[in-house]
Tab-separated table of C-alpha atoms in Angstrom:
chain	number	residue	atom	x	y	z
A	1	MET	CA	6.885	-3.792	-38.155
A	2	THR	CA	7.974	-1.641	-35.228
A	3	HIS	CA	5.930	1.051	-33.514
A	4	GLU	CA	6.521	4.563	-32.233
A	5	PHE	CA	4.686	7.309	-30.364
A	6	THR	CA	5.113	10.859	-29.060
A	7	LEU	CA	3.490	12.382	-25.965
A	8	THR	CA	3.672	15.966	-24.720
A	9	HIS	CA	2.779	17.555	-21.403
A	10	THR	CA	3.333	21.025	-19.951
A	11	VAL	CA	4.660	21.377	-16.406
A	12	ASN	CA	4.534	24.751	-14.675
A	13	ARG	CA	8.128	24.625	-13.471
A	14	PRO	CA	11.350	25.765	-15.193
A	15	PRO	CA	13.318	23.306	-17.371
A	16	ASP	CA	16.114	22.950	-14.796
A	17	ASP	CA	13.641	21.627	-12.212
A	18	VAL	CA	11.935	19.247	-14.624
A	19	PHE	CA	15.223	17.906	-15.988
A	20	TYR	CA	16.395	17.285	-12.413
A	21	ALA	CA	13.189	15.342	-11.697
A	22	PHE	CA	14.124	12.987	-14.540
A	23	THR	CA	17.804	12.571	-13.657
A	24	ASN	CA	18.021	12.406	-9.845
A	25	SER	CA	17.518	8.857	-8.555
A	26	PRO	CA	15.398	9.532	-5.439
A	27	MET	CA	13.352	12.250	-7.136
A	28	LEU	CA	12.538	10.043	-10.126
A	29	ALA	CA	11.160	7.456	-7.698
A	30	GLU	CA	8.972	10.111	-6.099
A	31	TRP	CA	6.799	10.520	-9.200
A	32	TRP	CA	7.595	7.813	-11.758
A	33	CYS	CA	8.764	4.441	-10.404
A	34	ASP	CA	9.266	2.972	-6.924
A	35	TRP	CA	13.065	2.577	-6.985
A	36	ALA	CA	15.567	4.190	-9.348
A	37	PHE	CA	19.326	3.862	-9.699
A	38	LEU	CA	20.789	6.267	-12.242
A	39	ALA	CA	24.263	7.100	-13.494
A	40	PRO	CA	23.155	10.454	-14.971
A	41	HIS	CA	25.619	11.159	-17.779
A	42	ARG	CA	26.129	10.186	-21.410
A	43	ALA	CA	26.895	6.437	-21.636
A	44	GLY	CA	25.688	6.058	-18.042
A	45	THR	CA	23.220	3.314	-17.221
A	46	TYR	CA	19.936	3.340	-15.336
A	47	TYR	CA	17.626	0.831	-13.665
A	48	MET	CA	14.037	1.437	-12.523
A	49	TYR	CA	11.726	-0.872	-10.593
A	50	TRP	CA	8.005	-0.767	-9.806
A	51	GLU	CA	6.352	-2.629	-6.918
A	52	SER	CA	4.150	-4.358	-9.489
A	53	GLY	CA	7.264	-6.263	-10.596
A	54	PHE	CA	7.797	-4.250	-13.797
A	55	HIS	CA	11.318	-2.971	-14.390
A	56	ALA	CA	13.223	-1.080	-17.064
A	57	MET	CA	16.889	-0.557	-17.782
A	58	GLY	CA	19.084	0.995	-20.415
A	59	GLN	CA	21.860	3.421	-21.253
A	60	TYR	CA	21.889	7.157	-21.880
A	61	THR	CA	22.895	7.936	-25.465
A	62	ALA	CA	22.500	11.712	-25.017
A	63	PHE	CA	22.566	13.825	-21.866
A	64	GLU	CA	22.179	17.538	-22.623
A	65	GLU	CA	21.214	19.356	-19.430
A	66	PRO	CA	18.550	20.805	-19.207
A	67	ASN	CA	17.270	20.299	-22.748
A	68	ARG	CA	17.377	16.680	-23.861
A	69	LEU	CA	17.784	13.060	-22.828
A	70	ALA	CA	18.064	10.044	-25.112
A	71	PHE	CA	18.369	6.453	-23.935
A	72	THR	CA	17.784	2.842	-24.773
A	73	TRP	CA	14.851	1.160	-23.020
A	74	SER	CA	14.466	-2.521	-22.186
A	75	ASP	CA	11.971	-4.235	-19.899
A	76	GLY	CA	13.633	-7.651	-20.182
A	77	ALA	CA	10.605	-9.134	-21.949
A	78	SER	CA	10.783	-7.386	-25.331
A	79	PRO	CA	13.639	-6.224	-27.570
A	80	ALA	CA	15.162	-2.885	-26.576
A	81	CYS	CA	13.736	0.275	-28.112
A	82	ARG	CA	14.888	3.899	-28.323
A	83	ALA	CA	13.514	6.822	-26.313
A	84	GLU	CA	14.057	10.570	-26.146
A	85	VAL	CA	12.765	13.264	-23.793
A	86	SER	CA	13.077	16.966	-24.633
A	87	PHE	CA	12.475	19.937	-22.324
A	88	SER	CA	11.461	23.269	-23.894
A	89	ALA	CA	10.842	26.485	-21.972
A	90	THR	CA	7.337	27.908	-22.332
A	91	ASP	CA	5.623	30.837	-20.628
A	92	GLY	CA	6.252	30.071	-16.964
A	93	GLY	CA	6.866	26.383	-17.507
A	94	THR	CA	8.324	23.509	-19.494
A	95	ARG	CA	6.963	21.542	-22.434
A	96	VAL	CA	8.014	17.904	-21.987
A	97	GLU	CA	8.011	15.733	-25.105
A	98	VAL	CA	8.514	11.952	-24.803
A	99	THR	CA	9.224	9.993	-27.999
A	100	TYR	CA	9.683	6.225	-28.374
A	101	ALA	CA	10.789	4.396	-31.527
A	102	ASP	CA	11.553	0.808	-32.580
A	103	ILE	CA	8.970	-0.657	-30.187
A	104	ASP	CA	8.621	-4.370	-30.904
A	105	ASN	CA	4.830	-4.776	-30.811
A	106	GLU	CA	1.572	-2.843	-30.559
A	107	ASP	CA	0.710	-4.089	-27.053
A	108	GLN	CA	4.029	-2.861	-25.697
A	109	ALA	CA	3.536	0.506	-27.420
A	110	GLU	CA	0.080	0.925	-25.870
A	111	GLN	CA	1.333	-0.053	-22.413
A	112	LEU	CA	4.228	2.396	-22.631
A	113	GLN	CA	1.934	5.210	-23.753
A	114	THR	CA	-0.441	4.590	-20.844
A	115	HIS	CA	2.477	4.384	-18.425
A	116	TRP	CA	3.994	7.640	-19.633
A	117	ARG	CA	0.666	9.460	-19.883
A	118	ASP	CA	0.002	8.678	-16.217
A	119	GLY	CA	3.598	9.468	-15.317
A	120	LEU	CA	3.631	12.911	-16.931
A	121	GLU	CA	0.343	13.793	-15.249
A	122	ASN	CA	1.876	12.788	-11.918
A	123	LEU	CA	5.087	14.700	-12.663
A	124	ALA	CA	3.091	17.916	-13.042
A	125	SER	CA	1.071	17.235	-9.891
A	126	TRP	CA	4.232	16.419	-7.933
A	127	LEU	CA	6.213	19.464	-8.999
A	128	GLU	CA	3.336	21.974	-8.979
A	129	ASP	CA	1.154	20.851	-6.055
A	130	GLY	CA	3.313	18.447	-4.030
A	131	ILE	CA	0.841	15.583	-4.512
A	132	ASP	CA	1.811	12.099	-5.673
A	133	LEU	CA	-1.338	11.011	-7.492
A	134	ARG	CA	-0.352	7.369	-7.021
A	135	ALA	CA	-0.633	7.812	-3.255
A	136	ALA	CA	-3.653	10.112	-3.432
A	137	ARG	CA	-5.603	7.594	-5.537
A	138	ARG	CA	-4.268	4.366	-4.028
A	139	PRO	CA	-6.714	2.139	-2.118
A	140	MET	CA	-5.431	1.599	1.407
A	141	LEU	CA	-6.161	-0.397	4.542
A	142	GLY	CA	-4.252	2.223	6.514
A	143	VAL	CA	-1.462	0.181	8.109
A	144	PHE	CA	2.237	0.821	8.558
A	145	ILE	CA	4.169	-2.264	7.440
A	146	GLY	CA	6.744	-3.510	9.948
A	147	GLY	CA	8.300	-6.253	7.825
A	148	LEU	CA	7.528	-9.906	7.237
A	149	ALA	CA	6.446	-12.124	10.146
A	150	HIS	CA	7.573	-15.750	9.908
A	151	GLU	CA	5.603	-18.734	11.155
A	152	ASP	CA	6.517	-19.419	14.778
A	153	GLU	CA	6.532	-22.399	17.088
A	154	HIS	CA	3.137	-21.407	18.493
A	155	GLY	CA	1.450	-21.855	15.128
A	156	THR	CA	1.104	-18.193	14.175
A	157	PRO	CA	1.207	-18.321	10.357
A	158	GLN	CA	3.481	-16.266	8.173
A	159	GLY	CA	2.199	-12.781	7.478
A	160	VAL	CA	2.975	-9.070	7.532
A	161	ASN	CA	3.749	-7.256	10.780
A	162	ILE	CA	1.780	-4.101	11.538
A	163	SER	CA	3.859	-1.377	13.174
A	164	GLY	CA	0.963	1.095	13.420
A	165	THR	CA	-2.215	2.387	11.791
A	166	LEU	CA	-3.216	5.624	10.089
A	167	PRO	CA	-5.979	7.615	11.804
A	168	GLY	CA	-9.145	7.951	9.746
A	169	LEU	CA	-8.629	4.796	7.687
A	170	SER	CA	-10.251	1.386	8.015
A	171	ALA	CA	-7.550	-0.507	9.908
A	172	ALA	CA	-7.677	1.954	12.805
A	173	ALA	CA	-11.488	1.936	12.789
A	174	ALA	CA	-11.478	-1.878	12.940
A	175	GLY	CA	-9.211	-1.806	15.986
A	176	LEU	CA	-6.006	-3.110	14.423
A	177	GLN	CA	-2.908	-2.009	16.298
A	178	ALA	CA	0.872	-2.236	16.360
A	179	GLY	CA	1.989	-5.817	16.975
A	180	ASP	CA	-0.842	-7.444	15.014
A	181	VAL	CA	0.089	-9.699	12.088
A	182	LEU	CA	-1.932	-9.580	8.857
A	183	VAL	CA	-2.205	-13.134	7.503
A	184	GLU	CA	-4.879	-12.939	4.772
A	185	VAL	CA	-6.619	-10.376	2.570
A	186	ASP	CA	-9.624	-11.604	0.577
A	187	GLY	CA	-8.564	-15.198	1.236
A	188	THR	CA	-5.048	-14.648	-0.148
A	189	PRO	CA	-2.356	-15.795	2.330
A	190	LEU	CA	0.253	-13.084	2.846
A	191	THR	CA	3.596	-14.824	2.385
A	192	SER	CA	5.335	-11.613	1.315
A	193	ILE	CA	4.854	-7.871	1.498
A	194	GLU	CA	4.276	-7.968	-2.276
A	195	ASP	CA	1.244	-10.213	-1.624
A	196	LEU	CA	-0.283	-7.485	0.550
A	197	VAL	CA	0.557	-4.662	-1.852
A	198	GLY	CA	-0.647	-6.613	-4.886
A	199	THR	CA	-3.896	-7.853	-3.346
A	200	VAL	CA	-4.929	-4.452	-2.028
A	201	GLY	CA	-3.724	-2.730	-5.200
A	202	SER	CA	-5.923	-4.944	-7.373
A	203	HIS	CA	-8.966	-3.231	-5.831
A	204	SER	CA	-10.342	0.293	-6.126
A	205	VAL	CA	-11.112	2.942	-3.542
A	206	GLY	CA	-14.502	2.113	-2.016
A	207	ASP	CA	-14.165	-1.671	-2.346
A	208	SER	CA	-14.552	-3.827	0.773
A	209	VAL	CA	-12.101	-6.622	1.574
A	210	SER	CA	-12.029	-9.342	4.211
A	211	VAL	CA	-8.940	-9.263	6.417
A	212	ALA	CA	-7.595	-11.910	8.797
A	213	TYR	CA	-5.013	-11.011	11.423
A	214	MET	CA	-3.353	-12.556	14.469
A	215	ARG	CA	-3.126	-10.972	17.904
A	216	ASP	CA	-1.603	-12.775	20.880
A	217	GLY	CA	-1.972	-16.113	19.098
A	218	THR	CA	-5.669	-15.618	18.294
A	219	ARG	CA	-7.027	-15.226	14.770
A	220	HIS	CA	-9.420	-12.336	14.123
A	221	THR	CA	-11.301	-11.262	10.995
A	222	ALA	CA	-12.740	-7.944	9.853
A	223	GLU	CA	-14.389	-6.383	6.815
A	224	MET	CA	-12.663	-3.168	5.758
A	225	GLU	CA	-13.447	-0.529	3.159
A	226	LEU	CA	-10.450	0.561	1.129
A	227	LYS	CA	-10.043	4.329	1.248
A	228	ALA	CA	-7.731	6.901	-0.274
A	229	ARG	CA	-5.277	8.547	2.040
A	230	GLN	CA	-5.967	12.160	2.954
A	231	LEU	CA	-2.735	14.080	2.418
A	232	ALA	CA	-2.027	16.829	4.931
A	233	ASP	CA	-1.233	20.354	3.741
A	234	ILE	CA	2.380	21.245	4.477
A	235	PRO	CA	3.516	24.807	5.355
A	236	ARG	CA	5.421	26.400	2.497
A	237	GLU	CA	8.291	27.594	4.722
A	238	ALA	CA	10.732	25.352	6.598
A	239	ASP	CA	10.439	27.529	9.725
A	240	ARG	CA	6.677	26.991	9.887
A	241	LEU	CA	7.087	23.259	9.297
A	242	ALA	CA	9.621	23.134	12.134
A	243	ASP	CA	7.210	25.005	14.424
A	244	GLN	CA	4.421	22.573	13.541
A	245	LEU	CA	6.693	19.605	14.245
A	246	ALA	CA	7.711	21.098	17.603
A	247	ALA	CA	4.032	21.464	18.526
A	248	VAL	CA	3.360	17.786	17.726
A	249	TYR	CA	6.374	16.769	19.798
A	250	ALA	CA	5.066	18.836	22.723
A	251	GLU	CA	1.728	16.999	22.556
A	252	VAL	CA	3.201	13.504	22.438
A	253	MET	CA	5.756	14.292	25.153
A	254	ALA	CA	2.934	15.406	27.455
A	255	GLU	CA	1.240	12.052	26.798
A	256	LEU	CA	4.510	10.185	27.312
A	257	ASP	CA	5.119	11.980	30.610
A	258	GLY	CA	1.655	10.899	31.692
A	259	VAL	CA	2.317	7.186	31.140
A	260	LEU	CA	5.810	7.385	32.657
A	261	ALA	CA	4.569	9.106	35.823
A	262	GLY	CA	5.266	6.968	38.885
A	263	LEU	CA	7.199	4.362	36.898
A	264	THR	CA	10.342	3.108	38.637
A	265	ASP	CA	13.555	2.208	36.839
A	266	GLU	CA	13.095	-1.385	37.988
A	267	GLN	CA	9.608	-1.550	36.493
A	268	ALA	CA	10.846	-0.022	33.240
A	269	ALA	CA	13.424	-2.823	32.930
A	270	THR	CA	10.890	-5.598	33.616
A	271	PHE	CA	9.751	-7.878	30.790
A	272	THR	CA	6.119	-8.969	30.545
A	273	ASP	CA	4.134	-11.400	28.427
A	274	VAL	CA	2.251	-8.643	26.591
A	275	GLU	CA	5.165	-7.144	24.615
A	276	GLU	CA	8.535	-8.350	23.346
A	277	TRP	CA	10.327	-5.238	24.629
A	278	ASN	CA	10.413	-3.693	28.070
A	279	ILE	CA	9.709	0.005	28.584
A	280	ARG	CA	13.404	0.970	28.677
A	281	GLN	CA	13.920	-0.614	25.273
A	282	ILE	CA	10.912	1.199	23.829
A	283	LEU	CA	12.311	4.529	25.048
A	284	GLY	CA	15.731	3.661	23.604
A	285	HIS	CA	14.077	2.829	20.297
A	286	LEU	CA	12.425	6.275	20.221
A	287	VAL	CA	15.866	7.882	20.556
A	288	ALA	CA	17.309	5.702	17.777
A	289	ASN	CA	14.327	6.523	15.582
A	290	GLU	CA	14.893	10.280	15.964
A	291	LYS	CA	18.511	9.871	14.908
A	292	ASP	CA	17.410	7.938	11.854
A	293	MET	CA	14.871	10.645	11.032
A	294	GLN	CA	17.689	13.202	11.056
A	295	SER	CA	19.668	11.011	8.629
A	296	LEU	CA	16.597	10.711	6.407
A	297	ILE	CA	16.125	14.493	6.380
A	298	SER	CA	19.762	15.031	5.445
A	299	MET	CA	19.736	12.444	2.661
A	300	ARG	CA	16.522	13.666	1.060
A	301	ALA	CA	17.553	17.309	1.245
A	302	GLY	CA	20.852	16.369	-0.398
A	303	GLY	CA	19.172	14.437	-3.212
A	304	LEU	CA	20.838	11.210	-2.097
A	305	VAL	CA	19.481	7.682	-2.488
A	306	GLU	CA	18.036	6.415	0.772
A	307	ASN	CA	19.348	3.131	2.089
A	308	SER	CA	17.178	0.024	2.315
A	309	GLY	CA	15.952	0.874	5.794
A	310	TYR	CA	17.007	2.264	9.149
A	311	ASN	CA	16.950	-0.684	11.543
A	312	ASN	CA	16.085	1.208	14.713
A	313	ASN	CA	14.398	-1.949	16.043
A	314	SER	CA	17.786	-3.630	16.387
A	315	MET	CA	19.355	-3.973	19.824
A	316	ILE	CA	22.606	-2.982	18.112
A	317	ARG	CA	21.039	0.482	17.882
A	318	ILE	CA	19.099	0.469	21.150
A	319	GLU	CA	21.646	-0.900	23.638
A	320	PRO	CA	24.178	1.943	23.137
A	321	VAL	CA	21.399	4.420	23.951
A	322	LEU	CA	20.509	2.513	27.117
A	323	ALA	CA	24.154	2.277	28.191
A	324	PHE	CA	24.465	6.061	28.452
A	325	SER	CA	20.904	6.696	29.661
A	326	PRO	CA	20.444	4.239	32.535
A	327	THR	CA	17.285	5.727	34.074
A	328	VAL	CA	13.787	6.508	32.858
A	329	GLU	CA	14.390	10.200	33.457
A	330	ALA	CA	17.648	10.117	31.480
A	331	LEU	CA	15.919	8.374	28.577
A	332	ARG	CA	13.080	10.868	28.667
A	333	GLU	CA	15.568	13.739	28.465
A	334	ARG	CA	17.433	11.996	25.649
A	335	ILE	CA	14.200	11.716	23.665
A	336	ALA	CA	13.463	15.415	24.196
A	337	GLN	CA	16.992	16.344	23.093
A	338	THR	CA	16.858	14.293	19.890
A	339	GLN	CA	13.426	15.726	19.099
A	340	ALA	CA	14.872	19.225	19.428
A	341	GLU	CA	17.693	18.197	17.080
A	342	THR	CA	15.155	16.977	14.502
A	343	VAL	CA	13.287	20.298	14.698
A	344	ILE	CA	16.563	22.155	14.075
A	345	ALA	CA	17.312	19.891	11.099
A	346	VAL	CA	13.921	20.731	9.553
A	347	ARG	CA	14.411	24.439	10.228
A	348	ASN	CA	17.684	24.316	8.290
A	349	LEU	CA	16.344	22.681	5.141
A	350	PRO	CA	17.975	24.449	2.160
A	351	ALA	CA	15.799	26.804	0.135
A	352	GLN	CA	16.515	24.842	-3.048
A	353	PHE	CA	14.999	21.713	-1.488
A	354	VAL	CA	11.990	23.584	-0.066
A	355	ALA	CA	11.277	24.888	-3.582
A	356	ARG	CA	10.944	21.290	-4.846
A	357	ARG	CA	7.313	21.076	-3.872
A	358	GLY	CA	6.840	17.323	-4.115
A	359	SER	CA	10.041	16.312	-2.335
A	360	TYR	CA	9.588	18.896	0.412
A	361	ASP	CA	5.913	18.086	0.995
A	362	ARG	CA	6.678	14.370	1.128
A	363	LEU	CA	9.338	14.938	3.766
A	364	GLY	CA	7.030	17.234	5.729
A	365	ARG	CA	4.271	14.621	5.788
A	366	ASP	CA	6.713	11.918	6.821
A	367	VAL	CA	8.212	13.813	9.768
A	368	LEU	CA	4.827	15.002	11.059
A	369	GLU	CA	3.273	11.555	10.707
A	370	GLU	CA	6.220	9.859	12.383
A	371	ALA	CA	6.054	12.268	15.310
A	372	ASP	CA	2.319	11.751	15.688
A	373	VAL	CA	1.469	8.136	14.865
A	374	HIS	CA	4.746	6.430	15.763
A	375	TYR	CA	5.012	7.974	19.223
A	376	ARG	CA	1.380	7.300	20.071
A	377	ASP	CA	1.696	3.654	19.012
A	378	HIS	CA	4.594	3.220	21.437
A	379	ILE	CA	2.823	5.158	24.196
A	380	ALA	CA	-0.020	2.640	23.852
A	381	GLN	CA	2.577	-0.141	24.109
A	382	ILE	CA	3.900	1.323	27.357
A	383	GLU	CA	0.371	1.535	28.747
A	384	ARG	CA	-0.175	-2.170	28.016
A	385	ILE	CA	3.089	-3.104	29.708
A	386	LYS	CA	2.312	-0.980	32.773
A	387	ALA	CA	-1.056	-2.679	33.122
A	388	ALA	CA	0.686	-6.074	33.139
A	389	LEU	CA	3.350	-5.180	35.748
C-alpha cells in the first residue's frame, strides 16, 4: 500500500515571487536545501542536496508558471513517488499546496511531511522577513571554516582550518583565532568538514561541547556553549546598505593604516615564523577578496548559481595584484579602490533583487560581515607579523 499527503501554507508574497523561489537554483538553496541544480522547464531535471547527506532528484512533468509544478521525486533509497505544488493568489499573498502520492512506506511519508512542513515555514520567513530559520536556530561554535587541514610532517593532525571567528559567539570568547585548526569536537576527530557540521548539528542551542584545536603545533582544549547566531538587521534600500558598508570600510581602513604606519616595503616582504604569508601577500589577498565579493554580488543579484568557491588564497590570484602594486602604499590604495568599487556594486543592486527580502538580506549580511570580520582577522595577522620582525 502506498501513501500520500497534502500540506498547505500561506506566504505573504505574490505568486510570481513564490514560484520563483521554487524554480531558481540559488534561491531554492536559500530556504529549502543546501545545493540545488535545476533545469526549470517541463521535462527538465533537478537535483537537490542537503549537508546532512540527504538528496533528492527527479524530473518536472508539469511547469505552469506561476501556478503549478509537478515532478517525480526520488531520494535514491526508496522507489520514486509523484509530487505537485500549486500556487494560488489570496488576499495579499499566495496559498502554497504541496501534494505527494505513491510514497512507498509510512516512514518515508512522515519524513517528507516533516521536511516540507519545516520548509514551508522557512519559505514564509525567508520571503517575508529575510530570515533563514535554519541559520537562526542552528547551534554554532562561531567559526568561519577555511577548508580542510591535512596532517603535516610536524604531527599536527588532520582537522578543519579556522579562517576567523564571529563576535559574540563562543569561539571568539574562548580565544580561537584565524590560523587555528579544529581537530576534535566532543571527542570526535574532524577528518572532514562534514564531521564538524554533523557533530555540532547533532546538538541544540545551549548545549556545551568540548573542543580541541591546534595552534603553532600545540594542542589546546576548551569548553564552549553552542549559541544561535544573531542576525543583523539590513537596511531596506540598497543606497543605505551601501552607506553602511562604506562606514565599515572606513573603520577597518583606519585600523589598517594604524598597523601599516612606519612599515617599510622591505619589512612587508619579509617572511616570519608566525604566519605563512608576508604582509604584502596579505594585502594582495584583501584586493583579490574584494574582486571576488563583486563577482558574488553580481551572481546573486542575477539569480545565478555561485561557483564552488573563490580561491582568493591562491598565489595565482595574489601575485598579479602584487606585480602591479609593488609598494605598501600602492597596495593600500588598491584596497581602498576595490572597496569603493564594492560599495558602488551594492548601490546598484536592481530593485527586483532588493525586493526579494531573503536573498537581499543574506547578501547584505555577507558583505557587512566580510568587511568587518575578515579585515580585522587579517589586521591581527599583520600585527603578529610586525611583532616578529
